[in-house]
Short mmCIF file of C-alpha atoms in Angstrom, two decimals:
data_model
loop_
_atom_site.label_atom_id
_atom_site.label_comp_id
_atom_site.label_asym_id
_atom_site.label_seq_id
_atom_site.Cartn_x
_atom_site.Cartn_y
_atom_site.Cartn_z
CA MET A 1 -2.91 14.40 -26.06
CA ILE A 2 -5.25 16.53 -23.87
CA THR A 3 -6.86 15.71 -20.45
CA LYS A 4 -10.02 17.37 -19.79
CA THR A 5 -12.54 17.12 -16.85
CA ILE A 6 -16.08 17.17 -17.79
CA ALA A 7 -19.32 17.08 -15.94
CA CYS A 8 -22.21 14.60 -16.70
CA PRO A 9 -25.24 16.47 -17.43
CA LYS A 10 -27.29 14.01 -15.91
CA CYS A 11 -25.70 12.85 -12.47
CA LYS A 12 -23.26 15.75 -12.27
CA LYS A 13 -20.34 13.65 -11.91
CA ASN A 14 -16.80 15.01 -12.79
CA PHE A 15 -14.54 12.62 -14.76
CA ASN A 16 -11.59 12.98 -17.23
CA ILE A 17 -11.32 12.37 -20.81
CA GLN A 18 -8.43 12.58 -23.37
CA GLY A 19 -8.41 13.33 -26.82
CA ASN A 20 -6.44 15.58 -29.34
CA PRO A 21 -7.31 19.32 -30.44
CA GLY A 22 -10.09 19.41 -32.81
CA GLU A 23 -11.08 15.64 -31.97
CA LYS A 24 -14.75 14.22 -31.57
CA ILE A 25 -14.86 11.22 -29.03
CA ASP A 26 -17.54 9.19 -27.61
CA VAL A 27 -17.74 9.41 -24.10
CA PHE A 28 -19.75 7.46 -21.19
CA CYS A 29 -20.45 8.60 -17.58
CA PRO A 30 -18.70 6.01 -15.28
CA ASN A 31 -21.29 6.75 -12.75
CA CYS A 32 -24.61 6.69 -14.67
CA ASP A 33 -23.61 5.09 -17.97
CA LEU A 34 -24.97 8.24 -19.75
CA LYS A 35 -23.25 8.07 -23.26
CA GLY A 36 -22.65 11.03 -25.32
CA PHE A 37 -19.63 12.79 -27.50
CA PHE A 38 -17.26 15.48 -26.78
CA SER A 39 -15.42 17.87 -29.41
CA PHE A 40 -12.06 19.31 -28.26
CA PRO A 41 -11.70 22.81 -29.52
CA SER A 42 -8.69 23.31 -32.05
CA GLY A 43 -5.26 23.57 -30.95
CA GLU A 44 -5.22 27.19 -30.11
CA ALA A 45 -7.22 26.96 -27.01
CA TYR A 46 -4.51 24.50 -25.46
CA SER A 47 -1.29 26.74 -25.92
CA GLN A 48 -1.11 26.72 -21.92
CA PRO A 49 1.38 24.11 -20.38
CA LYS A 50 0.00 20.40 -20.63
CA GLU A 51 -1.78 19.03 -17.57
CA LYS A 52 -0.76 15.72 -16.03
CA PRO A 53 -3.08 12.96 -17.36
CA TYR A 54 -5.17 11.51 -14.52
CA SER A 55 -4.07 14.21 -12.18
CA GLU A 56 -6.72 14.15 -9.66
CA LYS A 57 -5.54 12.88 -6.35
CA ASN A 58 -7.51 10.86 -3.76
CA ILE A 59 -9.73 9.03 -6.34
CA ASN A 60 -10.15 5.53 -5.68
CA VAL A 61 -9.42 3.58 -9.12
CA ILE A 62 -9.66 0.43 -7.38
CA GLU A 63 -11.97 -0.46 -4.41
CA THR A 64 -12.73 -3.83 -2.97
CA LYS A 65 -15.17 -4.70 -0.25
CA ASN A 66 -14.82 -8.30 1.38
CA LEU A 67 -13.87 -9.50 -2.09
CA THR A 68 -13.76 -13.41 -1.61
CA LYS A 69 -12.92 -16.34 -3.89
CA PHE A 70 -13.28 -19.93 -2.98
CA TYR A 71 -12.38 -22.81 -5.31
CA GLY A 72 -14.97 -25.27 -4.20
CA LYS A 73 -13.85 -25.49 -0.54
CA ILE A 74 -10.29 -24.20 -1.00
CA LYS A 75 -9.98 -20.79 -0.16
CA GLY A 76 -8.36 -18.63 -2.61
CA ILE A 77 -8.64 -14.99 -1.06
CA GLU A 78 -11.52 -13.83 1.53
CA ASN A 79 -12.81 -10.46 2.68
CA LEU A 80 -10.28 -8.49 0.97
CA THR A 81 -11.04 -4.80 1.45
CA PHE A 82 -8.64 -2.06 -0.06
CA THR A 83 -8.44 0.85 -2.18
CA VAL A 84 -5.98 1.87 -4.61
CA LYS A 85 -5.54 5.65 -5.34
CA GLN A 86 -5.30 7.53 -8.48
CA GLY A 87 -1.63 8.20 -9.49
CA GLU A 88 -0.07 5.85 -7.17
CA ILE A 89 2.04 2.65 -7.60
CA PHE A 90 0.31 0.14 -5.19
CA GLY A 91 2.40 -2.73 -4.10
CA PHE A 92 0.63 -6.27 -3.40
CA LEU A 93 3.27 -8.16 -1.44
CA GLY A 94 2.99 -11.83 -0.62
CA PRO A 95 4.78 -15.09 -1.46
CA ASN A 96 3.67 -17.67 -4.36
CA GLY A 97 0.15 -19.05 -3.23
CA ALA A 98 -0.59 -16.03 -0.73
CA GLY A 99 -3.69 -15.14 -3.33
CA LYS A 100 -2.09 -12.29 -5.43
CA THR A 101 -2.83 -13.86 -8.80
CA THR A 102 -6.45 -14.72 -7.91
CA THR A 103 -6.93 -11.28 -6.72
CA ILE A 104 -5.86 -9.92 -9.75
CA ARG A 105 -7.84 -12.41 -11.87
CA THR A 106 -10.94 -11.74 -9.95
CA LEU A 107 -10.51 -8.08 -10.30
CA LEU A 108 -10.14 -8.63 -14.30
CA GLY A 109 -13.13 -10.72 -14.64
CA TYR A 110 -11.24 -13.93 -15.40
CA LEU A 111 -12.89 -15.52 -12.09
CA LYS A 112 -16.19 -15.11 -10.73
CA PRO A 113 -16.11 -13.55 -7.11
CA THR A 114 -17.73 -16.23 -4.44
CA GLY A 115 -18.54 -12.89 -2.50
CA GLY A 116 -17.89 -9.23 -2.05
CA GLU A 117 -17.65 -6.54 -4.15
CA ALA A 118 -14.93 -4.85 -6.39
CA TYR A 119 -14.88 -1.67 -8.47
CA ILE A 120 -12.66 -0.23 -11.22
CA PHE A 121 -13.29 3.70 -11.89
CA GLY A 122 -16.35 3.50 -9.97
CA ARG A 123 -17.72 0.58 -12.21
CA ASN A 124 -18.67 -2.78 -10.59
CA ILE A 125 -16.82 -5.51 -12.37
CA LYS A 126 -19.90 -7.86 -12.26
CA ASP A 127 -21.60 -5.60 -14.67
CA ASN A 128 -19.09 -3.53 -16.52
CA ILE A 129 -16.00 -5.51 -17.03
CA VAL A 130 -15.86 -5.20 -20.73
CA GLU A 131 -15.65 -1.50 -20.51
CA ILE A 132 -13.46 -1.58 -17.77
CA LYS A 133 -10.89 -3.46 -19.43
CA ARG A 134 -10.88 -1.13 -22.29
CA ASN A 135 -8.82 1.20 -19.94
CA VAL A 136 -6.61 -1.18 -18.16
CA GLY A 137 -3.34 -2.78 -19.14
CA TYR A 138 -2.59 -5.85 -17.94
CA ILE A 139 0.94 -8.03 -17.39
CA PRO A 140 -0.03 -11.57 -16.40
CA GLY A 141 2.22 -13.66 -14.10
CA ASP A 142 1.97 -16.63 -16.67
CA LEU A 143 2.42 -15.09 -19.92
CA ASN A 144 1.35 -17.27 -22.59
CA ILE A 145 2.00 -15.85 -26.21
CA TYR A 146 0.97 -17.44 -29.54
CA GLY A 147 4.48 -18.54 -30.79
CA HIS A 148 3.38 -18.56 -34.64
CA LEU A 149 2.68 -14.91 -34.45
CA THR A 150 5.41 -12.23 -34.94
CA GLY A 151 5.68 -9.49 -32.26
CA LYS A 152 4.03 -6.95 -34.57
CA GLN A 153 1.17 -9.35 -35.23
CA PHE A 154 0.84 -10.23 -31.51
CA LEU A 155 0.65 -6.42 -30.77
CA ASP A 156 -1.80 -5.69 -33.56
CA TYR A 157 -3.92 -8.30 -32.29
CA PHE A 158 -4.20 -6.85 -28.95
CA MET A 159 -5.03 -3.38 -30.33
CA SER A 160 -7.65 -4.82 -32.32
CA LEU A 161 -9.26 -6.36 -29.25
CA ARG A 162 -9.27 -3.20 -27.53
CA ASP A 163 -9.79 -0.77 -30.15
CA THR A 164 -7.27 1.53 -29.19
CA LYS A 165 -4.12 2.95 -31.06
CA ALA A 166 -0.58 2.12 -29.70
CA VAL A 167 0.26 5.65 -29.16
CA LEU A 168 3.19 4.92 -26.71
CA LEU A 169 4.75 2.06 -28.84
CA ASP A 170 7.57 3.64 -30.19
CA GLU A 171 8.63 5.01 -26.82
CA LEU A 172 8.39 1.71 -25.21
CA LEU A 173 10.45 0.21 -27.93
CA LYS A 174 13.27 2.55 -27.18
CA ILE A 175 13.28 1.03 -23.76
CA PHE A 176 12.32 -2.45 -24.12
CA ASN A 177 13.88 -3.35 -27.64
CA VAL A 178 12.31 -6.19 -29.05
CA PRO A 179 12.66 -7.89 -32.61
CA LEU A 180 8.95 -7.24 -33.77
CA GLU A 181 9.33 -9.25 -37.24
CA ARG A 182 10.54 -12.39 -35.58
CA GLN A 183 8.41 -15.04 -34.59
CA ILE A 184 7.55 -15.36 -30.70
CA LYS A 185 8.52 -18.91 -30.66
CA GLY A 186 12.02 -17.54 -30.98
CA TYR A 187 12.21 -15.31 -28.31
CA SER A 188 13.87 -15.90 -24.94
CA LYS A 189 11.74 -15.45 -21.84
CA GLY A 190 13.07 -11.99 -21.14
CA MET A 191 12.20 -10.96 -24.71
CA LYS A 192 8.59 -12.40 -24.18
CA GLN A 193 8.28 -10.34 -20.92
CA LYS A 194 9.39 -7.33 -22.61
CA LEU A 195 6.75 -7.88 -25.22
CA GLY A 196 4.23 -8.37 -22.53
CA ILE A 197 5.21 -4.96 -20.74
CA ILE A 198 4.85 -3.31 -24.30
CA GLN A 199 1.30 -4.86 -24.79
CA ALA A 200 0.30 -3.34 -21.36
CA PHE A 201 1.24 0.16 -21.73
CA MET A 202 1.36 0.56 -25.49
CA ASP A 203 -2.21 2.34 -25.79
CA ASP A 204 -1.72 4.63 -22.68
CA PRO A 205 -4.27 2.89 -20.33
CA LYS A 206 -5.59 4.75 -17.04
CA ILE A 207 -4.30 1.79 -15.05
CA VAL A 208 -1.87 -1.01 -15.55
CA ILE A 209 -2.26 -4.22 -13.21
CA MET A 210 1.15 -6.01 -13.32
CA ASP A 211 1.71 -9.72 -11.74
CA GLU A 212 5.29 -10.25 -11.25
CA PRO A 213 6.39 -8.03 -14.20
CA THR A 214 10.26 -8.39 -13.64
CA SER A 215 10.04 -12.03 -14.14
CA GLY A 216 12.66 -13.03 -16.72
CA LEU A 217 14.18 -9.44 -17.10
CA ASP A 218 17.85 -9.16 -16.45
CA PRO A 219 19.14 -6.72 -13.56
CA LEU A 220 19.85 -3.84 -16.00
CA LEU A 221 16.70 -4.17 -17.55
CA GLN A 222 14.97 -4.25 -14.12
CA GLN A 223 16.54 -0.86 -13.41
CA SER A 224 15.08 0.50 -16.58
CA PHE A 225 11.79 -0.77 -15.96
CA TYR A 226 11.84 0.90 -12.34
CA LYS A 227 13.01 4.12 -13.94
CA PHE A 228 10.09 3.93 -16.37
CA LEU A 229 7.29 3.21 -13.89
CA ARG A 230 8.59 6.11 -11.72
CA GLU A 231 8.39 8.24 -15.11
CA GLU A 232 4.69 6.98 -15.66
CA LYS A 233 3.82 7.60 -12.06
CA ASP A 234 4.83 11.34 -12.53
CA LYS A 235 2.43 11.44 -15.63
CA GLY A 236 -0.42 10.41 -13.14
CA ARG A 237 -0.92 6.79 -13.96
CA THR A 238 -2.05 4.28 -11.64
CA MET A 239 -0.04 1.05 -11.03
CA PHE A 240 -0.90 -2.25 -9.22
CA PHE A 241 2.17 -4.15 -8.66
CA SER A 242 2.10 -7.48 -7.57
CA SER A 243 5.36 -9.04 -6.62
CA HIS A 244 7.05 -11.43 -4.07
CA ILE A 245 10.36 -9.69 -4.45
CA LEU A 246 10.69 -7.01 -1.33
CA SER A 247 13.60 -4.99 -2.65
CA GLU A 248 11.47 -3.87 -5.87
CA VAL A 249 8.37 -3.14 -3.61
CA ASP A 250 10.69 -1.05 -1.27
CA LYS A 251 12.13 0.91 -4.00
CA ILE A 252 9.23 1.97 -6.32
CA CYS A 253 5.84 1.52 -4.30
CA ASP A 254 4.05 4.19 -2.39
CA ARG A 255 1.84 2.01 -0.43
CA VAL A 256 1.73 -1.85 0.11
CA ALA A 257 -0.63 -4.37 1.13
CA ILE A 258 0.72 -7.63 2.48
CA ILE A 259 -1.28 -10.55 1.78
CA ARG A 260 -0.99 -13.86 3.73
CA ASP A 261 -3.18 -17.10 3.14
CA GLY A 262 -5.42 -15.08 1.01
CA ALA A 263 -6.17 -12.46 3.59
CA LEU A 264 -4.71 -8.81 3.93
CA VAL A 265 -2.59 -8.49 6.86
CA THR A 266 -1.41 -4.85 6.61
CA LEU A 267 -1.94 -2.01 4.20
CA GLU A 268 0.27 1.05 4.87
CA ASP A 269 2.56 3.67 3.21
CA VAL A 270 5.95 1.85 2.67
CA ASP A 271 8.09 4.63 4.75
CA THR A 272 4.89 4.60 7.52
CA LEU A 273 5.11 0.90 7.88
CA LYS A 274 9.15 1.09 8.19
CA ALA A 275 8.69 3.75 10.85
CA LYS A 276 6.06 1.93 12.69
CA ARG A 277 8.49 -1.14 13.34
CA GLY A 278 11.04 1.37 14.50
CA LYS A 279 14.89 0.75 14.66
CA MET A 280 16.88 -2.50 14.28
CA LEU A 281 19.50 -2.27 16.95
CA ARG A 282 22.75 -4.76 17.14
CA VAL A 283 25.21 -4.12 19.88
CA LYS A 284 28.38 -5.99 21.41
CA ILE A 285 29.44 -5.14 24.90
CA LYS A 286 32.44 -6.23 27.02
CA GLU A 287 30.10 -7.27 30.00
CA LYS A 288 28.30 -10.55 29.94
CA LEU A 289 25.30 -10.14 27.42
CA ASP A 290 22.43 -11.14 29.70
CA THR A 291 23.16 -8.44 31.97
CA PHE A 292 21.71 -5.83 29.37
CA PRO A 293 18.18 -5.01 30.50
CA GLY A 294 16.74 -5.14 26.86
CA PRO A 295 13.04 -5.44 25.80
CA LYS A 296 11.18 -8.72 25.97
CA ASP A 297 11.84 -9.72 22.66
CA MET A 298 15.74 -9.10 22.85
CA LYS A 299 17.77 -11.78 21.21
CA ILE A 300 21.63 -12.88 21.84
CA ASN A 301 23.08 -14.29 18.38
CA ASP A 302 26.69 -14.90 17.93
CA GLY A 303 27.92 -12.52 20.58
CA TRP A 304 25.55 -9.60 19.52
CA ILE A 305 22.53 -8.41 21.48
CA GLU A 306 19.83 -7.92 18.99
CA PHE A 307 16.27 -5.83 19.49
CA ILE A 308 13.92 -3.56 18.12
CA ALA A 309 13.67 -0.06 19.47
CA SER A 310 10.00 0.78 18.73
CA ASP A 311 9.57 3.77 21.09
CA ASP A 312 12.21 6.21 22.18
CA ILE A 313 15.67 5.33 20.94
CA ASP A 314 17.05 7.52 23.37
CA LYS A 315 16.01 5.42 26.37
CA TRP A 316 17.96 2.61 25.05
CA ILE A 317 20.98 4.73 23.94
CA LYS A 318 21.12 5.95 27.76
CA LYS A 319 20.97 2.19 28.83
CA LEU A 320 23.86 1.19 26.80
CA SER A 321 25.88 4.17 27.88
CA LYS A 322 26.05 2.57 31.58
CA PHE A 323 27.96 -0.55 29.59
CA THR A 324 31.52 -0.99 27.62
CA ILE A 325 30.34 -0.81 23.90
CA LEU A 326 32.69 -3.00 21.50
CA ASP A 327 30.37 -2.60 18.24
CA LEU A 328 26.85 -0.79 17.47
CA GLU A 329 24.79 -1.01 14.70
CA ILE A 330 21.44 0.71 14.23
CA ASN A 331 19.32 0.07 11.18
CA GLU A 332 16.24 1.13 9.65
CA PHE A 333 13.82 -1.66 9.15
CA SER A 334 13.61 -2.98 5.51
CA MET A 335 10.74 -4.54 3.63
CA GLU A 336 12.38 -7.84 4.18
CA ASP A 337 12.28 -7.25 7.96
CA ILE A 338 8.79 -6.49 7.86
CA PHE A 339 7.80 -9.31 5.67
CA ILE A 340 9.44 -11.87 7.97
CA HIS A 341 7.71 -10.21 10.82
CA TYR A 342 4.08 -10.73 9.26
CA TYR A 343 5.02 -14.35 8.06
CA LYS A 344 7.54 -15.97 10.10
CA GLU A 345 6.51 -14.32 13.38
CA GLY A 346 2.96 -14.08 12.53
CA GLY A 347 2.72 -10.30 13.22
CA LYS A 348 -0.27 -8.19 13.07
#
């Protein structure tokens, strides 16, 4: 498979196409909708090392502007504005009922937005959702599969809907082994989830949108799935990863948006988000605990002084040096700490 950047002759917009040496493909400009075709030269012209697919950086694959969805008077999401960059794993974090699935289903055209705008590949979802979905893989959170079909019939059905070829099927089956000849009604929850993962990635989509994708996977398979996602990121694939599991977002995502009650409360690089919150300090001293001049949010729990050093940690170490230290713990902020900050403590 070859990736080539071409320019639209009408609007001069650059965009990527893929094909095999000698293949002639239909193309359309994602900016002005001009349609045409492109013929890839024969294999000799491509003896150089392979390029990463979709390798351009800082391109917004998904962009929302004040995206809003109300169910009558009930708010689903309101004024969501964010971007997903090409080639990143974008984490979308929140508990059940926060608005994650509503956001995804609105982006994919299953729900009509009440207000705002959303673009995928630079194309407005209101007018171009059919073309958009040909290049988007999707793992729904509530995976309902026709039980009377075999696994193979199910995958063939999805390929026929998208009019694509399952170029990654063999590779995926090595990781997510599924008995394709068996009827799906005999599958376990984990097998059904693996089948859902396969159908989302099998035709090499430019972006995969996942809603709680590890649900039903055993811990070992979860680790294999995380490894697979990292490898797909290295190829340049864009992935939107919705989850309520803090640890997996921390492990695999480049950036994370935290959603609460249908509204976005923060969006940062994972490492930057943790660094902004500083260090967690827990200390035991011989002296009376309330004699330590800690910050305003200092807490005393079970004989421990606990506080966050969000500025110069050296200042707090020097203050502690005036006391008799019995025990000391200094920890990085975890995603769980940040999540609790934004939910339990109403952080901003």
